[in-house]
XYZ file of C-alpha atoms in Angstrom:
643
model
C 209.396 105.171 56.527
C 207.857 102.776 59.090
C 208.629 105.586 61.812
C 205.290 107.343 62.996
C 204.920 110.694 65.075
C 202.077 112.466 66.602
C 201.357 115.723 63.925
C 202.331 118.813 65.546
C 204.350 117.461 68.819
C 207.892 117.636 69.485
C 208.930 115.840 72.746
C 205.872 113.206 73.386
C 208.277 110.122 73.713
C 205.433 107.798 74.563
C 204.230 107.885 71.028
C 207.242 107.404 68.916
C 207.442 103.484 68.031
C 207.964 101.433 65.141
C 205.242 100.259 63.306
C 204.920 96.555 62.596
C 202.288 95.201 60.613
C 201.049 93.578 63.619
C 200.544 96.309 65.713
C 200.041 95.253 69.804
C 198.322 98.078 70.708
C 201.117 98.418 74.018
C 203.413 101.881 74.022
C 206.626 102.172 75.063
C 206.967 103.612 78.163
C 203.395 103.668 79.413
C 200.080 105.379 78.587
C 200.515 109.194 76.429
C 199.478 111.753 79.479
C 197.529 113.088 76.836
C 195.723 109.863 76.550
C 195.059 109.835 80.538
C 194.524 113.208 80.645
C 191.191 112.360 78.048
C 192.821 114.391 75.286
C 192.122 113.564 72.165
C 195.422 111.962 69.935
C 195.648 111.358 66.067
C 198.845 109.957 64.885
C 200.137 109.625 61.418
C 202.827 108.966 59.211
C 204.364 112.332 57.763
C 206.598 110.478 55.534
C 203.469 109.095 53.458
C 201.652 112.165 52.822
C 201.478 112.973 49.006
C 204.083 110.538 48.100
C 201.111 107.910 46.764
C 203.497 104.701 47.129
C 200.394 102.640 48.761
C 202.612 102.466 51.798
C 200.005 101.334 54.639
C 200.157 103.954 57.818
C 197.735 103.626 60.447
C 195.376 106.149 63.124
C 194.120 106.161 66.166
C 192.032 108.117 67.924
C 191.248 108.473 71.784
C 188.863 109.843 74.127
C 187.667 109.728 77.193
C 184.577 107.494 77.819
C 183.556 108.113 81.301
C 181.075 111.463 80.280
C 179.176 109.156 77.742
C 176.685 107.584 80.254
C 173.014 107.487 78.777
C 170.738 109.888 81.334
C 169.226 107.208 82.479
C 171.812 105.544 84.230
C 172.550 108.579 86.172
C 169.897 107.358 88.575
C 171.249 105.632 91.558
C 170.092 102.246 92.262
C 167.343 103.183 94.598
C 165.844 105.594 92.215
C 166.153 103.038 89.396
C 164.169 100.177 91.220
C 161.355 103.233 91.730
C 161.354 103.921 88.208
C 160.737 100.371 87.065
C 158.341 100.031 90.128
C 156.299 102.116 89.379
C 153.265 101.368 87.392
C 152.713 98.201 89.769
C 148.746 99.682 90.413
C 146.414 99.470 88.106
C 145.118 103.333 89.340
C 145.455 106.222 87.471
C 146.407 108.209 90.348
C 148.957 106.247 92.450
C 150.572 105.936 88.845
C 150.740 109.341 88.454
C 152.091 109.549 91.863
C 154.941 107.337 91.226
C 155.460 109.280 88.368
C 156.033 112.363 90.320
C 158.047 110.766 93.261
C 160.361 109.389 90.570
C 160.985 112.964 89.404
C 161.584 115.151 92.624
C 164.096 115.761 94.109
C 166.598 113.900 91.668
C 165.215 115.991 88.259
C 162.914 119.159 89.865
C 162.175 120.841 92.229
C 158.032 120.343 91.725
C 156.434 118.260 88.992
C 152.772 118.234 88.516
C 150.991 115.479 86.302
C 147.711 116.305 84.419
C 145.562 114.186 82.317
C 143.281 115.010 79.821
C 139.503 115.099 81.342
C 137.997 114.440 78.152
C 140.215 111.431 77.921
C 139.044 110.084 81.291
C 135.454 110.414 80.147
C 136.084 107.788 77.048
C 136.548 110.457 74.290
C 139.257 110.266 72.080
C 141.787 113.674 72.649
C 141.970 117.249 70.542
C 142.507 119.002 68.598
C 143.886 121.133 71.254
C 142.925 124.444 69.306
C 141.321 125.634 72.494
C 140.997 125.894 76.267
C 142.281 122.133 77.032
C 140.358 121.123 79.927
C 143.296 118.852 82.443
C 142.802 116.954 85.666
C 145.577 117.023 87.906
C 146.697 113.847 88.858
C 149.585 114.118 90.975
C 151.468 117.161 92.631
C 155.342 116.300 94.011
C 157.235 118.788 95.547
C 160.619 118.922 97.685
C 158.356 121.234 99.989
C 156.234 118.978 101.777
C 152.252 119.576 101.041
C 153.112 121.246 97.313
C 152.276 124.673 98.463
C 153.310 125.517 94.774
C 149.695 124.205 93.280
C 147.511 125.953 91.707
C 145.310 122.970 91.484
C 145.495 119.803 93.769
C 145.025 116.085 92.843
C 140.944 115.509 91.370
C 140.300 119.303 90.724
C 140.441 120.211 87.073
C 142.640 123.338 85.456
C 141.981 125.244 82.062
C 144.867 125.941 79.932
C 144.565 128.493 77.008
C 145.959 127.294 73.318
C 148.900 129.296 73.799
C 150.405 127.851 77.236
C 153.707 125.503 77.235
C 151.456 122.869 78.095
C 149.069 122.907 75.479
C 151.719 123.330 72.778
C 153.783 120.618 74.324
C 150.362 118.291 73.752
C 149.765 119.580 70.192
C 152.939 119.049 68.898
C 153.781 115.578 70.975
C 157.100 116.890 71.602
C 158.749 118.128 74.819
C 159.839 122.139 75.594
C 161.973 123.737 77.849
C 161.309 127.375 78.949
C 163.233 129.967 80.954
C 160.967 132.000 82.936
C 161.985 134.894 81.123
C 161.028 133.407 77.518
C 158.270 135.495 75.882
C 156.089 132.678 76.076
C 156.136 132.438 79.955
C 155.907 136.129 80.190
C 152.826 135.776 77.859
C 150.912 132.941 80.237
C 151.888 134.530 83.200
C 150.704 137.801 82.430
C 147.202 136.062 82.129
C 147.454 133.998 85.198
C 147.928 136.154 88.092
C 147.181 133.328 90.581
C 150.227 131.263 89.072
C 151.972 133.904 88.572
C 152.318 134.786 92.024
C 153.181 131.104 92.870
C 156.407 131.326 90.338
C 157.434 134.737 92.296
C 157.196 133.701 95.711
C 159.179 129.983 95.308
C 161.306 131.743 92.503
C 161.162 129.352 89.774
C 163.496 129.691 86.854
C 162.755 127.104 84.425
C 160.312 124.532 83.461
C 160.326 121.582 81.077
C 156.824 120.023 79.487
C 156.484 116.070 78.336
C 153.789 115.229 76.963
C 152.215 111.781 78.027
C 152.014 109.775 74.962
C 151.187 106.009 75.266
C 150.305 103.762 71.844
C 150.182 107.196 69.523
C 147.544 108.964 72.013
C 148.156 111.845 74.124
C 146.910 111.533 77.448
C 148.214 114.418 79.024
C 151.308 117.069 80.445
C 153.936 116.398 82.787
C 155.565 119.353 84.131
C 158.720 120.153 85.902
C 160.061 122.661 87.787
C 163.010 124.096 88.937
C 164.092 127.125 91.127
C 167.925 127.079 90.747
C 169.603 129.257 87.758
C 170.933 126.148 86.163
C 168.275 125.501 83.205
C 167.320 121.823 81.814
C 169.352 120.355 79.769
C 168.964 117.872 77.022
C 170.071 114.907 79.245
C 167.514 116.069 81.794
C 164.881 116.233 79.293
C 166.053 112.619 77.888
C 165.680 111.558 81.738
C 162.336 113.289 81.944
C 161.475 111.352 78.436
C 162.501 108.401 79.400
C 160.416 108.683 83.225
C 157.259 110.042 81.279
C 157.235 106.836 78.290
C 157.463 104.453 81.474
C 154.728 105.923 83.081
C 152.711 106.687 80.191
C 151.890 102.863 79.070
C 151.114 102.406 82.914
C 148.935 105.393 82.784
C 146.886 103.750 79.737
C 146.775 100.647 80.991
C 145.256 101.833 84.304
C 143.001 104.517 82.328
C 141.472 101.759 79.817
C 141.360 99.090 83.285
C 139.285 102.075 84.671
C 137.310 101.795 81.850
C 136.286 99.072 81.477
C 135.630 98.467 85.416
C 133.146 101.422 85.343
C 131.651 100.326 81.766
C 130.990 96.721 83.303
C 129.911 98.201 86.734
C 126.775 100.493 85.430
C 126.207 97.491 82.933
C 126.028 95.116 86.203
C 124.140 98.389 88.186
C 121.401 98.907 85.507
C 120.626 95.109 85.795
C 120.235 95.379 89.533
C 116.950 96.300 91.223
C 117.028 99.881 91.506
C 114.016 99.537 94.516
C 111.912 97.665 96.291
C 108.951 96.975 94.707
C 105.466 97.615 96.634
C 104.466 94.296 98.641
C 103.180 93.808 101.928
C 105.023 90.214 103.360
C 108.249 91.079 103.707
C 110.776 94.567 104.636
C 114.287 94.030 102.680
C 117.054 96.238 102.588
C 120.173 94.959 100.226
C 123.800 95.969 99.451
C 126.225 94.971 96.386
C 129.941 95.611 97.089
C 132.073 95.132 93.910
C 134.912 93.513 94.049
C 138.350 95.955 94.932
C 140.862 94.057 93.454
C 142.018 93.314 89.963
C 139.244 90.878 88.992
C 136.661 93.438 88.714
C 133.285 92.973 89.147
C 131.309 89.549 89.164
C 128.040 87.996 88.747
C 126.315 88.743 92.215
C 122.588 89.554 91.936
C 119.978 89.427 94.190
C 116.000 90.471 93.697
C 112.518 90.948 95.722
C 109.817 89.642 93.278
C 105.612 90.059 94.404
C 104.219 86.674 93.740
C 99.988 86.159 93.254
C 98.701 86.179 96.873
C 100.468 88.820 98.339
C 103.671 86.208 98.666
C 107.024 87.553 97.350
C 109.952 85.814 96.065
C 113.538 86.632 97.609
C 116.446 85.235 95.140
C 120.103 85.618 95.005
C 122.406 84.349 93.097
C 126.554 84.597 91.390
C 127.740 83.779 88.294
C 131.345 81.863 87.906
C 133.476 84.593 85.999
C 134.081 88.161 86.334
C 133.956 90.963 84.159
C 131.441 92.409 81.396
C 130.667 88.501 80.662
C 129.808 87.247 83.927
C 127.515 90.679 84.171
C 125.549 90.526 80.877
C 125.209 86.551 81.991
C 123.786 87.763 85.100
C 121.323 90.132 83.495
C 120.146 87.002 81.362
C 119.685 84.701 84.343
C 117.876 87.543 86.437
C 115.304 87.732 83.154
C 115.335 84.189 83.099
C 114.120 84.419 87.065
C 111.494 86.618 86.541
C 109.963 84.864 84.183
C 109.542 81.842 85.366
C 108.566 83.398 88.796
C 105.639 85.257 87.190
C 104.807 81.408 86.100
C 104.490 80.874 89.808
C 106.077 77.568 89.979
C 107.515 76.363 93.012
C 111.040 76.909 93.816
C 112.353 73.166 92.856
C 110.671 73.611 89.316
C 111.988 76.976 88.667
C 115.168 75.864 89.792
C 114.844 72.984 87.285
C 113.995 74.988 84.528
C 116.774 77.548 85.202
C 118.960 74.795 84.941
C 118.229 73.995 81.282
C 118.730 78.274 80.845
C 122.023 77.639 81.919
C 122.550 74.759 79.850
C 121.425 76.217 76.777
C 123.688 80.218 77.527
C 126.935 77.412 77.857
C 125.924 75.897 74.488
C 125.316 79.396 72.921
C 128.690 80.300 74.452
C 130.831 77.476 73.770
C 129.615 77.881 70.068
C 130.471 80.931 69.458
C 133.619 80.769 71.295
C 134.563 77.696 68.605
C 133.403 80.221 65.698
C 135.746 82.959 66.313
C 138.196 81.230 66.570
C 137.473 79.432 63.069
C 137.763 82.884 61.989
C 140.214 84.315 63.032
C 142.374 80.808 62.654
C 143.364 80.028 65.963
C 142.521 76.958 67.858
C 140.252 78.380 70.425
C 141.916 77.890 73.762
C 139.963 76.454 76.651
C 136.892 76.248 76.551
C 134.025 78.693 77.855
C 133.195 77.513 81.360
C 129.191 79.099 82.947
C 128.081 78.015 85.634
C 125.860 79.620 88.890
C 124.741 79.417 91.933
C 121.466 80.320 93.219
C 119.079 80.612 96.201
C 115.076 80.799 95.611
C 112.186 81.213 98.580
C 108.825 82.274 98.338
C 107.216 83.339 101.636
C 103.616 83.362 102.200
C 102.161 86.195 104.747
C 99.046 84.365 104.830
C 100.171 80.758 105.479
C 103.580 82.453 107.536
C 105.660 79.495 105.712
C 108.391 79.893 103.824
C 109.384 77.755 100.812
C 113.403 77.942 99.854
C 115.604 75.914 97.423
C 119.055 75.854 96.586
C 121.559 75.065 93.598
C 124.836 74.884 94.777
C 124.498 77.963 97.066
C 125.213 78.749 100.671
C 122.013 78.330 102.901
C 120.104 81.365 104.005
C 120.113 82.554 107.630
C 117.675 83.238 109.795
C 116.833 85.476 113.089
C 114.000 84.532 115.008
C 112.443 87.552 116.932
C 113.227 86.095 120.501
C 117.334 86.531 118.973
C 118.192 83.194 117.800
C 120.351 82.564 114.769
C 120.735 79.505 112.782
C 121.149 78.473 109.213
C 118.606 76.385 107.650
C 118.687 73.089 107.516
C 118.655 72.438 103.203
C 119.353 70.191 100.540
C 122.734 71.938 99.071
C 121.578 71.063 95.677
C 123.869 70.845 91.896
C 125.591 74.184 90.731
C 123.189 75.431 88.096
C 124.734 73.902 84.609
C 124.892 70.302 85.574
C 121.607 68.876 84.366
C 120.348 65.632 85.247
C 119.980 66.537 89.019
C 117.350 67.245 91.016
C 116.007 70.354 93.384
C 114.824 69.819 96.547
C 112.197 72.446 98.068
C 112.044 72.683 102.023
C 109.244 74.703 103.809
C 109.653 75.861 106.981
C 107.495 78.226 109.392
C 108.644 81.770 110.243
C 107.209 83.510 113.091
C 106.485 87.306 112.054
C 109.362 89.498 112.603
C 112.034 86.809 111.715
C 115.039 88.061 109.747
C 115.535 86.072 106.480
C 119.178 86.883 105.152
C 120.391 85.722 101.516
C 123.592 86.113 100.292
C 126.730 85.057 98.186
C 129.852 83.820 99.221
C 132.080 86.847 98.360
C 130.120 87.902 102.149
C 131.781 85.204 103.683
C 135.181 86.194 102.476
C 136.417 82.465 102.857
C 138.869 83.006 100.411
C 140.879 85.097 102.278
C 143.975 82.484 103.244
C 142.662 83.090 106.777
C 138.885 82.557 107.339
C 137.416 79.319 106.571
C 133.916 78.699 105.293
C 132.045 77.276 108.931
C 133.834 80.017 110.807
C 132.473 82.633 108.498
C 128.865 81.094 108.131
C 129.050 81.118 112.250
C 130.629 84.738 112.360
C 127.622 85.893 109.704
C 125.322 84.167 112.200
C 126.470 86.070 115.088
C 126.721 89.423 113.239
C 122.736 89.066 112.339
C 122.222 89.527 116.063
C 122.898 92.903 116.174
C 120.449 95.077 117.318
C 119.881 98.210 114.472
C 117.845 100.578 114.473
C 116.867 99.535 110.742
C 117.384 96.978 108.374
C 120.065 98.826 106.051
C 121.864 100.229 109.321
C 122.176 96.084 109.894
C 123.033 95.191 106.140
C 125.797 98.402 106.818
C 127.020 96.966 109.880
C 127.031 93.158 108.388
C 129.722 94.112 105.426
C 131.642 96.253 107.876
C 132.398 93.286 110.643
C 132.736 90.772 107.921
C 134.431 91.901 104.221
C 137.610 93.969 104.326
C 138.088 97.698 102.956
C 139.097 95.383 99.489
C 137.292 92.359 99.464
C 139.021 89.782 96.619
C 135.381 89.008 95.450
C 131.810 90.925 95.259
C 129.061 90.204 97.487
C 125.711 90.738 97.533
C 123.525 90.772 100.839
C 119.637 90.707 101.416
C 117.692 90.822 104.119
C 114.160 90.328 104.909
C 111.766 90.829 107.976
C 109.072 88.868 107.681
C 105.393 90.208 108.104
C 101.953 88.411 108.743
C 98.693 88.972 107.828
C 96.099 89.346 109.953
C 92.617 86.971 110.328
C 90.792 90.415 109.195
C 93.275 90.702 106.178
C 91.840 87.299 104.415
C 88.914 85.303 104.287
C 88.427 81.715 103.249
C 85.145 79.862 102.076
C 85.234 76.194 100.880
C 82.957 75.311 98.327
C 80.741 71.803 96.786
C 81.146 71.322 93.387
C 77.633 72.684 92.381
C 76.124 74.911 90.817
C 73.444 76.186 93.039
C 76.740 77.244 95.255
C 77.909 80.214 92.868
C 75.279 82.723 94.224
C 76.103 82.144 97.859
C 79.785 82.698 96.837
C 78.702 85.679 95.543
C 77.056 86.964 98.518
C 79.402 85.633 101.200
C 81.830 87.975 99.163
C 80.044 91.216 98.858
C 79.668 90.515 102.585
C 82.882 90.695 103.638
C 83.580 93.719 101.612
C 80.872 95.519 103.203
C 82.478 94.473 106.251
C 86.108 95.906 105.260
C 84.794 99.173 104.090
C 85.097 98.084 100.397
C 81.238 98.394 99.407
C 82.681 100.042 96.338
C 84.265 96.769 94.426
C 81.243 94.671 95.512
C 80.010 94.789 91.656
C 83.174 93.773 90.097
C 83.931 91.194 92.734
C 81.139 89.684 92.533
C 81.038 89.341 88.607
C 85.017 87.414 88.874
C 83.710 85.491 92.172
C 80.572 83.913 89.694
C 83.029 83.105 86.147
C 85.889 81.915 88.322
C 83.228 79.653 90.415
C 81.501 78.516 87.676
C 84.426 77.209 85.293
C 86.096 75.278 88.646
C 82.408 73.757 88.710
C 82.209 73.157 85.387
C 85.956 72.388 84.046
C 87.890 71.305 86.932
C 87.219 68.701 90.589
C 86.305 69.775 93.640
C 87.211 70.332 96.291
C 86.759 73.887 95.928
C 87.857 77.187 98.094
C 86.796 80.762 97.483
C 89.630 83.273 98.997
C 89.482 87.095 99.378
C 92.713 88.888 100.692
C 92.579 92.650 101.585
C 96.063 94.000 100.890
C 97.535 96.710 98.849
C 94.870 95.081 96.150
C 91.950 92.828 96.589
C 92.745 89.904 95.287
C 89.904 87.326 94.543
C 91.568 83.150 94.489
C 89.792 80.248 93.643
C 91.324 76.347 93.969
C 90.345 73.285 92.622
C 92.196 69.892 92.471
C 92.599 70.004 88.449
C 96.191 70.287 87.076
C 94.814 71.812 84.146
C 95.328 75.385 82.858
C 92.349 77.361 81.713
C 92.814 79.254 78.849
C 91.639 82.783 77.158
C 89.836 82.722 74.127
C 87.870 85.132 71.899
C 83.849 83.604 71.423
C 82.114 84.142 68.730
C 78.626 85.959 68.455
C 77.141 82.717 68.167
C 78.685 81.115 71.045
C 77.064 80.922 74.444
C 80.510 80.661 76.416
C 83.858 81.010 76.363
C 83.964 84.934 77.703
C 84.365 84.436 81.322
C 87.891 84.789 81.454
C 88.409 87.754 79.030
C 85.457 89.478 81.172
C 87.734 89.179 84.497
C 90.667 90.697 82.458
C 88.899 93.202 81.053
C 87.700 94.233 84.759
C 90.520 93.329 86.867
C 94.610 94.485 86.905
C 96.179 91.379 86.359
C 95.163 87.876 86.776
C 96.878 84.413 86.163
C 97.320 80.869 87.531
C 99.807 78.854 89.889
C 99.924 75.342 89.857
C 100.401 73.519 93.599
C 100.638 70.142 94.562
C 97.219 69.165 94.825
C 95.779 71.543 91.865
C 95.976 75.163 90.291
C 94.697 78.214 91.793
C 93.239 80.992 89.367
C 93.508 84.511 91.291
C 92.805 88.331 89.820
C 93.626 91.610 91.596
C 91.656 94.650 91.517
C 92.777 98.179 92.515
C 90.917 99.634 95.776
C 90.796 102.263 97.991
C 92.558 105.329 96.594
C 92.924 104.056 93.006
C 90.501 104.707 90.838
């Protein structure tokens, strides 16, 4: 009693001792060999068996823990940093890369990562019942160039239902495969092409994971090995292990792609798509999207045709980035338009888009503070909206050009003789202040000048490097260049001055002005009387006769004598008649009065009030502009080719 043995040994000195109840855990004359050796040991007390006396024995049992190292761990350190590494891109392809490179040559010999295209398009995946339709995203190999491939990175592969791959998808659990496993005779059999890959680099066994991430499957990772020593179940714990990693990179940079391309067309489809039809000005524009993280932002620019043949350049940026800063864009661009087809002048539109922004950060800041009501948290910061924004309306008649800025960089001009030089403007508030004013500066362009608007994701003065009157002088000295067009210049612009992955968008447009000639318009001033409406009337159908347009002398004379008549009538003198001959004939008359005329519908018993539906009911589109020293009233007719 008290004495223990090991069972079954005769001779193993090392493990006779007597048993205390405190036992020390040291043996007499060193370690059991057994024990070194990895061996398992059991003692026990012979003496105790059956007898039932509650004497208290005790066990212990040994074995060797250096084999029991989880698979992955096996990496070295090098290989481990790569693992964690990877994932550091939000791209679905350089993930799917480092996914690969993690693989070969320390797990296979050739790996080859395919997503599911469906998936890539936005649709949810399966049921994989069918042909599975997979885009390769990454091909490693321990041969350099993956000869192996079928299918290289971009190009898309059809697997039947009854391939490793598609099985391995279905049933969101890995495989292993010998080459010689019915199965792989089966797909091979049908795939001559891969087939003949396996025979000439003499694989022997593959292994399938499928790429799960948040209880989707996104696609297959395969690998593959040419030696006669199969995968084993650490190597497919490895694999597992390399795949889950990847995988939540692989969504993350999938739904990030997403979204970018969601917000981009979103941001696209509120861009001009063209340049409308105008005579006083030849643009050509570019929008580069941001490269980085930040996505896209709230760069827009547009070419609006004002009332007498003028045109209105604008460009503008939103603070923010993302789908926000877009559909905030696309508000502010309506918002533009609108007041544009107003005509004011470019410190009152500026003025009123100033309340617009005003009101959106009201709207914004509102809801912000009811979601979070609802959903009982406190809100966070608050919404911040704010933009910038450049407006100038240039008149081929007059050859002036009227610009105003809020809180934007100042436009920059190219004379035709070569000289560059920013104008001289009022900066102007950030839109979003209120309370401040707009200032409006005209200035005289020769014909042929270059007129270049832009945001300041063109200067690329955030780069830690560039600094914002270097890059204004740099943009100066790029607009020099002599193209042989103006989108070969707006090319050669963003190439000098934005990196291949500019930090912020930018939007660029450029504009050479045009002139028209003394035989394009015609002015008459006129006395406030009545006697003068029939010599307006003839002095026009003159000069139609005299441009070729005999045709519209009816019409054209009918609006000349109602838009005479009420500025006699209604309004102060003094009074001019002007005809302009461009793409339309367009028929103005100015008076001093501030006041608006308006349409109405007469009654049968009235005997007035049907001038101005009578020149809308014969002319395309008419309206009025207010100036400084009145309003001008102005219709266009269609001529020449039109019916």
């Amino acid at each position: 009693r008290g004495r223990t043995r090991r069972r079954g040994s005769s001779g193993c000195g090392g493990c006779w001792r007597r048993a205390r109840p405190r036992f020390s855990g040291r043996m007499p004359g060193g370690a059991c060999p057994r024990i070194r050796t990895g061996t398992p040991v059991f003692l026990a007390s012979p003496r105790l068996a059956g007898r039932g006396r509650g004497e208290r024995s005790l066990g212990t049992t040994f074995a060797d823990v250096n084999q029991q190292i989880g698979p992955g761990e096996r990496l070295d350190p090098v290989e481990r940093r790569r693992v964690r590494g990877s994932g550091s891109t939000l791209d679905v392809m350089r993930t799917a890369r480092e996914l690969a490179d993690a693989a070969v040559p320390r797990l296979a010999d050739w790996v080859t990562v395919d997503l599911l295209e469906t998936l890539l398009r936005g649709d949810e995946p399966g049921p994989f019942t069918g042909v599975v339709a997979l885009r390769r995203a990454a091909n490693q190999s321990i041969i350099e160039g993956a000869p192996e491939a079928v299918r290289q990175p971009g190009e898309v592969d059809f697997y039947p239902p009854y391939t490793p791959a598609v099985r391995c998808m279905a049933t969101g659990r890995s495989a292993r495969h010998r080459v010689t496993d019915r199965d792989m005779r089966d797909w091979l059999a049908r795939d001559p092409a891969r087939a003949e890959k396996f025979r000439e680099y003499g694989f022997q066994s593959i292994m399938g994971v499928p790429v799960r991430a948040r209880g989707m499957t996104l696609g297959i990772t395969m690998f593959y090995r040419r030696t006669k020593d199969p995968f084993t179940e650490d190597d497919q714990l490895l694999a597992e292990e390399l795949v889950a990693r990847a995988a939540i990179c692989l969504d993350n940079a999938r739904r990030f792609d997403r979204e970018r391309t969601a917000a981009l067309s979103l941001q696209q489809s509120l861009l001009p798509r063209g340049t409308p039809a105008q005579a006083a000005v030849e643009t050509a524009s570019r929008y580069l999207p941001a490269g980085g993280r930040s996505g896209l932002a709230g760069d827009w620019f547009d070419v609006i045709p004002l009332s007498g043949a003028r045109v209105a350049l604008v460009v503008g940026d939103v603070v923010g980035h993302g789908i926000s800063a877009a559909a905030t864009m696309g508000r502010l661009r309506t918002a533009v338009r609108t007041l544009a087809d107003v005509d004011l002048p470019p410190d009152e539109l500026l003025t009123h888009l100033d309340d617009v922004v005003i009101r959106l950060a009201a709207e914004t800041e509102t809801g912000t503070e009811s979601e979070a009501e609802a959903g009982g948290g406190d809100g966070g910061e608050p919404a911040i909206l704010g933009a910038t924004c450049t407006y100038a309306v240039y008149d081929p008649v007059a050859r002036t050009c009227s610009v105003a800025l809020a809180g934007h960089p100042p436009p920059a001009v190219v004379t035709p003789d070569g000289e560059a030089r920013l104008l001289d403007l009022p900066a102007g508030p950030p839109l979003g202040l209120g309370g401040l004013p707009f200032e409006a500066v005209e200035v005289e362009l020769p014909p042929g000048s270059l007129l270049a608007l832009y945001t300041d994701g063109l200067l690329g003065f955030r780069e830690p490097e560039r600094e914002l009157d270097g890059a204004l002088a740099e943009l100066c000295q790029t607009l020099t260049h002599r193209a042989p067009s103006l989108d070969a210049l707006c090319d050669h612009v963003l190439g000098d001055l934005l990196p291949d992955h500019p930090a912020d968008d930018a939007a660029l447009l450029i504009a050479r002005t045009r002139a028209l000639g003394t035989d394009r318009f015609a002015v008459r001033d006129l006395a406030a009387d009545p006697v003068t409406v029939a010599s307006a009337r003839s002095w026009a159908s003159r000069r139609l006769d005299a441009w070729g347009l005999a045709d519209a002398s009816y019409i054209t004379e009918l609006v000349v004598s109602e838009l005479v008549t009420n500025a006699i009538r209604h309004a102060e003198g003094p009074i001019q008649l002007r005809l302009i001959r461009d793409r339309t004939l367009i028929c103005e008359v100015s008076d001093a009065s501030s006041t608006a005329p308006h349409m109405r519908r007469a009654r049968l018993s009235d005997e007035g009030g049907r001038g101005l539906l009578l020149v809308a009911q014969l002319t395309q589109r008419w309206g009025t502009r207010h100036t400084h020293t009145g309003k001008t009233i102005w219709c266009e007719q269609l001529v020449g080719a039109h019916p």
